[in-house]
């Protein structure tokens, strides 16, 4: 479904491909220790929704859309959409663990997508939409395993989780036009029909928990 809507805008955005890929959305949050930041990379379907939500959280410095888990260097969005490169659409999050924990990030991750769906999220079908957590070392792998067990046991998503655990190797930032895509295009058909409702549920739930940065969540 998302690929269909992307075809409508790809003609106008083709000049973005191949340009320098930069972090474009960083949260200026008070009391964040820039010397104590950590990173986590995972995929939970379309990265537009995941990136937008994580950028609203207290303690998150940046959430960047991109690609991981494939075998081709510098993949383009069009290549990833074919499924031939092996990449997943992912978001790489830079955060301060003194403000938001790995476990809290996992809670958000499992809130935003259905981890029981294999190689799809709703009408978005393909290995690029798989549920996956990329870990950097054995300690992080163990934390991810515990997070999966905890979420699965909660019964939020009935059924067996199919979330992959994969050794992190490389993160490739997506094209510039994907960064902050929902905020720039809230009325785009896919955004208004699919992304927007998810974001509203996210804001209600985690806003009530006091986890949102009020400046970015407005």
PDB file of C-alpha atoms in Angstrom:
ATOM      1  CA  UNK A   1       0.000   0.000   0.000  1.00  0.00           C
ATOM      2  CA  UNK A   2       2.717   2.458   0.932  1.00  0.00           C
ATOM      3  CA  UNK A   3       4.630   1.654  -2.254  1.00  0.00           C
ATOM      4  CA  UNK A   4       1.594   2.682  -4.309  1.00  0.00           C
ATOM      5  CA  UNK A   5       1.457   6.107  -2.708  1.00  0.00           C
ATOM      6  CA  UNK A   6       5.209   6.493  -3.029  1.00  0.00           C
ATOM      7  CA  UNK A   7       4.939   6.044  -6.770  1.00  0.00           C
ATOM      8  CA  UNK A   8       2.730   9.123  -6.884  1.00  0.00           C
ATOM      9  CA  UNK A   9       5.413  11.301  -5.365  1.00  0.00           C
ATOM     10  CA  UNK A  10       8.606   9.590  -6.526  1.00  0.00           C
ATOM     11  CA  UNK A  11       8.698  11.627  -9.744  1.00  0.00           C
ATOM     12  CA  UNK A  12       8.876  14.845  -7.764  1.00  0.00           C
ATOM     13  CA  UNK A  13      11.371  13.490  -5.246  1.00  0.00           C
ATOM     14  CA  UNK A  14      13.757  11.547  -7.461  1.00  0.00           C
ATOM     15  CA  UNK A  15      16.352  14.280  -7.166  1.00  0.00           C
ATOM     16  CA  UNK A  16      16.640  13.413  -3.463  1.00  0.00           C
ATOM     17  CA  UNK A  17      18.143   9.993  -4.218  1.00  0.00           C
ATOM     18  CA  UNK A  18      21.901   9.861  -3.989  1.00  0.00           C
ATOM     19  CA  UNK A  19      22.185  13.106  -2.060  1.00  0.00           C
ATOM     20  CA  UNK A  20      24.161  13.266   1.158  1.00  0.00           C
ATOM     21  CA  UNK A  21      22.180  11.562   3.901  1.00  0.00           C
ATOM     22  CA  UNK A  22      22.115  13.446   7.151  1.00  0.00           C
ATOM     23  CA  UNK A  23      20.415  13.319  10.504  1.00  0.00           C
ATOM     24  CA  UNK A  24      17.654  15.829   9.994  1.00  0.00           C
ATOM     25  CA  UNK A  25      15.606  15.680  13.153  1.00  0.00           C
ATOM     26  CA  UNK A  26      17.181  16.098  16.545  1.00  0.00           C
ATOM     27  CA  UNK A  27      15.374  16.945  19.733  1.00  0.00           C
ATOM     28  CA  UNK A  28      16.822  19.743  21.810  1.00  0.00           C
ATOM     29  CA  UNK A  29      15.902  18.400  25.200  1.00  0.00           C
ATOM     30  CA  UNK A  30      17.121  19.821  28.492  1.00  0.00           C
ATOM     31  CA  UNK A  31      19.261  17.772  30.859  1.00  0.00           C
ATOM     32  CA  UNK A  32      20.329  15.288  28.192  1.00  0.00           C
ATOM     33  CA  UNK A  33      23.872  14.008  28.671  1.00  0.00           C
ATOM     34  CA  UNK A  34      25.398  14.044  25.189  1.00  0.00           C
ATOM     35  CA  UNK A  35      28.407  12.116  26.513  1.00  0.00           C
ATOM     36  CA  UNK A  36      26.222   9.249  27.684  1.00  0.00           C
ATOM     37  CA  UNK A  37      24.153   8.557  24.575  1.00  0.00           C
ATOM     38  CA  UNK A  38      23.437   5.073  23.255  1.00  0.00           C
ATOM     39  CA  UNK A  39      21.899   3.755  20.060  1.00  0.00           C
ATOM     40  CA  UNK A  40      19.392   1.096  19.149  1.00  0.00           C
ATOM     41  CA  UNK A  41      18.201   0.036  15.688  1.00  0.00           C
ATOM     42  CA  UNK A  42      15.012  -1.846  14.915  1.00  0.00           C
ATOM     43  CA  UNK A  43      12.324  -2.304  12.294  1.00  0.00           C
ATOM     44  CA  UNK A  44       8.588  -2.443  12.841  1.00  0.00           C
ATOM     45  CA  UNK A  45       6.997  -1.881   9.443  1.00  0.00           C
ATOM     46  CA  UNK A  46       6.832   1.492   7.721  1.00  0.00           C
ATOM     47  CA  UNK A  47       9.527   3.721   9.185  1.00  0.00           C
ATOM     48  CA  UNK A  48       7.489   6.922   8.793  1.00  0.00           C
ATOM     49  CA  UNK A  49       5.321   6.098  11.800  1.00  0.00           C
ATOM     50  CA  UNK A  50       8.061   4.587  13.946  1.00  0.00           C
ATOM     51  CA  UNK A  51      10.456   7.504  13.411  1.00  0.00           C
ATOM     52  CA  UNK A  52       7.823  10.136  14.101  1.00  0.00           C
ATOM     53  CA  UNK A  53       6.733   8.557  17.379  1.00  0.00           C
ATOM     54  CA  UNK A  54      10.200   7.959  18.796  1.00  0.00           C
ATOM     55  CA  UNK A  55      11.171  11.542  18.056  1.00  0.00           C
ATOM     56  CA  UNK A  56       8.452  12.631  20.503  1.00  0.00           C
ATOM     57  CA  UNK A  57       9.884  10.754  23.481  1.00  0.00           C
ATOM     58  CA  UNK A  58      11.735  12.349  26.357  1.00  0.00           C
ATOM     59  CA  UNK A  59      15.333  11.205  26.311  1.00  0.00           C
ATOM     60  CA  UNK A  60      15.494  10.558  22.570  1.00  0.00           C
ATOM     61  CA  UNK A  61      18.073  12.724  20.839  1.00  0.00           C
ATOM     62  CA  UNK A  62      17.174  11.583  17.334  1.00  0.00           C
ATOM     63  CA  UNK A  63      15.275   8.911  15.459  1.00  0.00           C
ATOM     64  CA  UNK A  64      16.450   8.412  11.875  1.00  0.00           C
ATOM     65  CA  UNK A  65      14.766   6.356   9.163  1.00  0.00           C
ATOM     66  CA  UNK A  66      16.995   3.990   7.217  1.00  0.00           C
ATOM     67  CA  UNK A  67      17.863   0.468   6.181  1.00  0.00           C
ATOM     68  CA  UNK A  68      19.677  -2.435   7.887  1.00  0.00           C
ATOM     69  CA  UNK A  69      20.124  -6.155   7.546  1.00  0.00           C
ATOM     70  CA  UNK A  70      20.789  -6.350   3.823  1.00  0.00           C
ATOM     71  CA  UNK A  71      23.696  -7.243   1.574  1.00  0.00           C
ATOM     72  CA  UNK A  72      24.001  -4.165  -0.646  1.00  0.00           C
ATOM     73  CA  UNK A  73      25.867  -0.982   0.223  1.00  0.00           C
ATOM     74  CA  UNK A  74      24.049   2.342  -0.034  1.00  0.00           C
ATOM     75  CA  UNK A  75      20.653   0.875  -0.949  1.00  0.00           C
ATOM     76  CA  UNK A  76      17.972   3.148  -2.361  1.00  0.00           C
ATOM     77  CA  UNK A  77      14.351   3.071  -1.267  1.00  0.00           C
ATOM     78  CA  UNK A  78      13.318   1.645  -4.621  1.00  0.00           C
ATOM     79  CA  UNK A  79      15.849  -1.189  -4.275  1.00  0.00           C
ATOM     80  CA  UNK A  80      14.768  -1.999  -0.730  1.00  0.00           C
ATOM     81  CA  UNK A  81      11.118  -2.102  -1.836  1.00  0.00           C
ATOM     82  CA  UNK A  82      11.865  -4.968  -4.218  1.00  0.00           C
ATOM     83  CA  UNK A  83      12.931  -7.145  -1.276  1.00  0.00           C
ATOM     84  CA  UNK A  84      15.995  -8.238  -3.227  1.00  0.00           C
ATOM     85  CA  UNK A  85      18.571  -6.409  -1.085  1.00  0.00           C
ATOM     86  CA  UNK A  86      17.499  -8.095   2.151  1.00  0.00           C
ATOM     87  CA  UNK A  87      17.217  -4.814   4.049  1.00  0.00           C
ATOM     88  CA  UNK A  88      14.486  -3.926   6.493  1.00  0.00           C
ATOM     89  CA  UNK A  89      13.026  -0.464   6.916  1.00  0.00           C
ATOM     90  CA  UNK A  90      14.406   0.531  10.311  1.00  0.00           C
ATOM     91  CA  UNK A  91      14.795   3.457  12.645  1.00  0.00           C
ATOM     92  CA  UNK A  92      18.051   4.159  14.458  1.00  0.00           C
ATOM     93  CA  UNK A  93      17.476   5.852  17.795  1.00  0.00           C
ATOM     94  CA  UNK A  94      20.048   7.827  19.757  1.00  0.00           C
ATOM     95  CA  UNK A  95      18.958   8.196  23.372  1.00  0.00           C
ATOM     96  CA  UNK A  96      20.051   9.005  26.902  1.00  0.00           C
ATOM     97  CA  UNK A  97      19.583   5.885  29.089  1.00  0.00           C
ATOM     98  CA  UNK A  98      19.440   8.084  32.187  1.00  0.00           C
ATOM     99  CA  UNK A  99      16.183   9.560  30.891  1.00  0.00           C
ATOM    100  CA  UNK A 100      14.627   6.681  28.950  1.00  0.00           C
ATOM    101  CA  UNK A 101      15.614   3.044  29.362  1.00  0.00           C
ATOM    102  CA  UNK A 102      16.146   0.307  26.806  1.00  0.00           C
ATOM    103  CA  UNK A 103      13.142  -1.471  28.287  1.00  0.00           C
ATOM    104  CA  UNK A 104      10.931   1.589  27.811  1.00  0.00           C
ATOM    105  CA  UNK A 105      12.045   1.881  24.199  1.00  0.00           C
ATOM    106  CA  UNK A 106      11.089  -1.755  23.728  1.00  0.00           C
ATOM    107  CA  UNK A 107       7.647  -1.080  25.195  1.00  0.00           C
ATOM    108  CA  UNK A 108       7.131   1.650  22.598  1.00  0.00           C
ATOM    109  CA  UNK A 109       8.483  -0.569  19.828  1.00  0.00           C
ATOM    110  CA  UNK A 110       5.988  -3.341  20.546  1.00  0.00           C
ATOM    111  CA  UNK A 111       3.172  -0.808  20.953  1.00  0.00           C
ATOM    112  CA  UNK A 112       3.719   0.578  17.453  1.00  0.00           C
ATOM    113  CA  UNK A 113       3.594  -2.623  15.412  1.00  0.00           C
ATOM    114  CA  UNK A 114       2.220  -6.157  15.434  1.00  0.00           C
ATOM    115  CA  UNK A 115       5.174  -8.485  16.125  1.00  0.00           C
ATOM    116  CA  UNK A 116       3.118 -11.571  15.280  1.00  0.00           C
ATOM    117  CA  UNK A 117       2.916 -10.712  11.568  1.00  0.00           C
ATOM    118  CA  UNK A 118       5.638 -12.312   9.464  1.00  0.00           C
ATOM    119  CA  UNK A 119       7.216 -10.050   6.847  1.00  0.00           C
ATOM    120  CA  UNK A 120       4.356  -7.573   6.828  1.00  0.00           C
ATOM    121  CA  UNK A 121       2.460  -4.905   8.713  1.00  0.00           C
ATOM    122  CA  UNK A 122      -1.144  -4.693   7.599  1.00  0.00           C
ATOM    123  CA  UNK A 123      -1.237  -4.055   3.851  1.00  0.00           C
ATOM    124  CA  UNK A 124       2.531  -3.407   3.728  1.00  0.00           C
ATOM    125  CA  UNK A 125       3.854  -6.792   2.633  1.00  0.00           C
ATOM    126  CA  UNK A 126       7.465  -7.881   2.151  1.00  0.00           C
ATOM    127  CA  UNK A 127      10.613  -8.725   4.076  1.00  0.00           C
ATOM    128  CA  UNK A 128      11.471  -5.016   4.209  1.00  0.00           C
ATOM    129  CA  UNK A 129       8.580  -4.625   6.670  1.00  0.00           C
ATOM    130  CA  UNK A 130       9.677  -7.437   8.992  1.00  0.00           C
ATOM    131  CA  UNK A 131       9.775  -7.085  12.760  1.00  0.00           C
ATOM    132  CA  UNK A 132      13.445  -7.056  13.735  1.00  0.00           C
ATOM    133  CA  UNK A 133      15.765  -5.910  16.517  1.00  0.00           C
ATOM    134  CA  UNK A 134      19.445  -5.411  15.710  1.00  0.00           C
ATOM    135  CA  UNK A 135      21.719  -6.022  18.694  1.00  0.00           C
ATOM    136  CA  UNK A 136      25.347  -4.925  19.054  1.00  0.00           C
ATOM    137  CA  UNK A 137      26.597  -7.441  21.625  1.00  0.00           C
ATOM    138  CA  UNK A 138      25.525 -10.406  23.730  1.00  0.00           C
ATOM    139  CA  UNK A 139      24.338  -8.212  26.591  1.00  0.00           C
ATOM    140  CA  UNK A 140      22.023  -6.266  24.297  1.00  0.00           C
ATOM    141  CA  UNK A 141      20.830  -9.492  22.681  1.00  0.00           C
ATOM    142  CA  UNK A 142      19.854 -10.803  26.099  1.00  0.00           C
ATOM    143  CA  UNK A 143      17.934  -7.611  26.880  1.00  0.00           C
ATOM    144  CA  UNK A 144      16.102  -7.895  23.563  1.00  0.00           C
ATOM    145  CA  UNK A 145      15.208 -11.528  24.262  1.00  0.00           C
ATOM    146  CA  UNK A 146      13.836 -10.559  27.662  1.00  0.00           C
ATOM    147  CA  UNK A 147      11.830  -7.711  26.140  1.00  0.00           C
ATOM    148  CA  UNK A 148      10.281 -10.057  23.581  1.00  0.00           C
ATOM    149  CA  UNK A 149       9.332 -12.585  26.266  1.00  0.00           C
ATOM    150  CA  UNK A 150       7.853  -9.885  28.473  1.00  0.00           C
ATOM    151  CA  UNK A 151       5.762  -8.371  25.705  1.00  0.00           C
ATOM    152  CA  UNK A 152       4.615 -11.745  24.419  1.00  0.00           C
ATOM    153  CA  UNK A 153       3.565 -12.798  27.914  1.00  0.00           C
ATOM    154  CA  UNK A 154       1.547  -9.594  28.347  1.00  0.00           C
ATOM    155  CA  UNK A 155      -0.980 -10.784  25.763  1.00  0.00           C
ATOM    156  CA  UNK A 156      -1.131  -7.410  24.034  1.00  0.00           C
ATOM    157  CA  UNK A 157      -0.677  -9.171  20.703  1.00  0.00           C
ATOM    158  CA  UNK A 158      -2.264 -12.633  20.699  1.00  0.00           C
ATOM    159  CA  UNK A 159      -0.096 -15.232  19.043  1.00  0.00           C
ATOM    160  CA  UNK A 160       3.565 -16.102  18.719  1.00  0.00           C
ATOM    161  CA  UNK A 161       6.010 -13.246  18.150  1.00  0.00           C
ATOM    162  CA  UNK A 162       8.091 -13.518  14.979  1.00  0.00           C
ATOM    163  CA  UNK A 163      10.448 -10.624  15.773  1.00  0.00           C
ATOM    164  CA  UNK A 164      13.928 -11.383  14.480  1.00  0.00           C
ATOM    165  CA  UNK A 165      17.075 -10.848  16.523  1.00  0.00           C
ATOM    166  CA  UNK A 166      19.954 -10.003  14.203  1.00  0.00           C
ATOM    167  CA  UNK A 167      23.538  -8.925  14.794  1.00  0.00           C
ATOM    168  CA  UNK A 168      23.901  -5.253  13.888  1.00  0.00           C
ATOM    169  CA  UNK A 169      26.345  -4.589  11.069  1.00  0.00           C
ATOM    170  CA  UNK A 170      25.478  -1.387   9.235  1.00  0.00           C
ATOM    171  CA  UNK A 171      22.837   1.318   9.206  1.00  0.00           C
ATOM    172  CA  UNK A 172      22.192   3.216   5.999  1.00  0.00           C
ATOM    173  CA  UNK A 173      20.182   6.432   6.475  1.00  0.00           C
ATOM    174  CA  UNK A 174      17.227   6.655   4.119  1.00  0.00           C
ATOM    175  CA  UNK A 175      16.879   9.383   1.519  1.00  0.00           C
ATOM    176  CA  UNK A 176      16.409  12.882   2.830  1.00  0.00           C
ATOM    177  CA  UNK A 177      12.730  13.069   1.920  1.00  0.00           C
ATOM    178  CA  UNK A 178      11.927  10.137   4.230  1.00  0.00           C
ATOM    179  CA  UNK A 179      13.257  11.944   7.308  1.00  0.00           C
ATOM    180  CA  UNK A 180      10.414  13.577   9.220  1.00  0.00           C
ATOM    181  CA  UNK A 181       8.121  12.455   6.413  1.00  0.00           C
ATOM    182  CA  UNK A 182       4.862  12.351   8.374  1.00  0.00           C
ATOM    183  CA  UNK A 183       5.367  15.778   9.923  1.00  0.00           C
ATOM    184  CA  UNK A 184       5.957  17.243   6.469  1.00  0.00           C
ATOM    185  CA  UNK A 185       3.140  15.307   4.762  1.00  0.00           C
ATOM    186  CA  UNK A 186       0.335  14.596   7.255  1.00  0.00           C
ATOM    187  CA  UNK A 187      -2.380  14.818   4.572  1.00  0.00           C
ATOM    188  CA  UNK A 188      -0.656  12.447   2.146  1.00  0.00           C
ATOM    189  CA  UNK A 189      -3.152   9.553   1.695  1.00  0.00           C
ATOM    190  CA  UNK A 190      -1.067   6.838   3.363  1.00  0.00           C
ATOM    191  CA  UNK A 191      -0.129   9.141   6.220  1.00  0.00           C
ATOM    192  CA  UNK A 192      -3.682  10.272   6.916  1.00  0.00           C
ATOM    193  CA  UNK A 193      -5.170   6.788   6.599  1.00  0.00           C
ATOM    194  CA  UNK A 194      -2.514   4.634   8.291  1.00  0.00           C
ATOM    195  CA  UNK A 195       0.213   6.614  10.039  1.00  0.00           C
ATOM    196  CA  UNK A 196      -1.922   9.351  11.581  1.00  0.00           C
ATOM    197  CA  UNK A 197      -4.263   7.058  13.571  1.00  0.00           C
ATOM    198  CA  UNK A 198      -1.288   5.105  14.949  1.00  0.00           C
ATOM    199  CA  UNK A 199       0.394   8.310  16.070  1.00  0.00           C
ATOM    200  CA  UNK A 200      -2.734   9.532  17.812  1.00  0.00           C
ATOM    201  CA  UNK A 201      -3.003   6.271  19.790  1.00  0.00           C
ATOM    202  CA  UNK A 202       0.673   6.516  20.654  1.00  0.00           C
ATOM    203  CA  UNK A 203       0.363  10.128  21.846  1.00  0.00           C
ATOM    204  CA  UNK A 204      -2.626   9.327  24.024  1.00  0.00           C
ATOM    205  CA  UNK A 205      -1.057   6.268  25.663  1.00  0.00           C
ATOM    206  CA  UNK A 206       2.462   7.533  26.255  1.00  0.00           C
ATOM    207  CA  UNK A 207       1.313  11.072  26.932  1.00  0.00           C
ATOM    208  CA  UNK A 208      -0.676   9.741  29.876  1.00  0.00           C
ATOM    209  CA  UNK A 209       2.502   8.030  31.081  1.00  0.00           C
ATOM    210  CA  UNK A 210       4.381  11.344  30.954  1.00  0.00           C
ATOM    211  CA  UNK A 211       6.923  10.053  28.435  1.00  0.00           C
ATOM    212  CA  UNK A 212       6.472  12.659  25.702  1.00  0.00           C
ATOM    213  CA  UNK A 213       8.547  15.751  25.065  1.00  0.00           C
ATOM    214  CA  UNK A 214       5.877  18.445  24.932  1.00  0.00           C
ATOM    215  CA  UNK A 215       7.706  20.472  22.288  1.00  0.00           C
ATOM    216  CA  UNK A 216       7.907  17.656  19.730  1.00  0.00           C
ATOM    217  CA  UNK A 217       4.543  16.081  20.583  1.00  0.00           C
ATOM    218  CA  UNK A 218       2.466  19.165  19.801  1.00  0.00           C
TER     219      UNK A 218
END
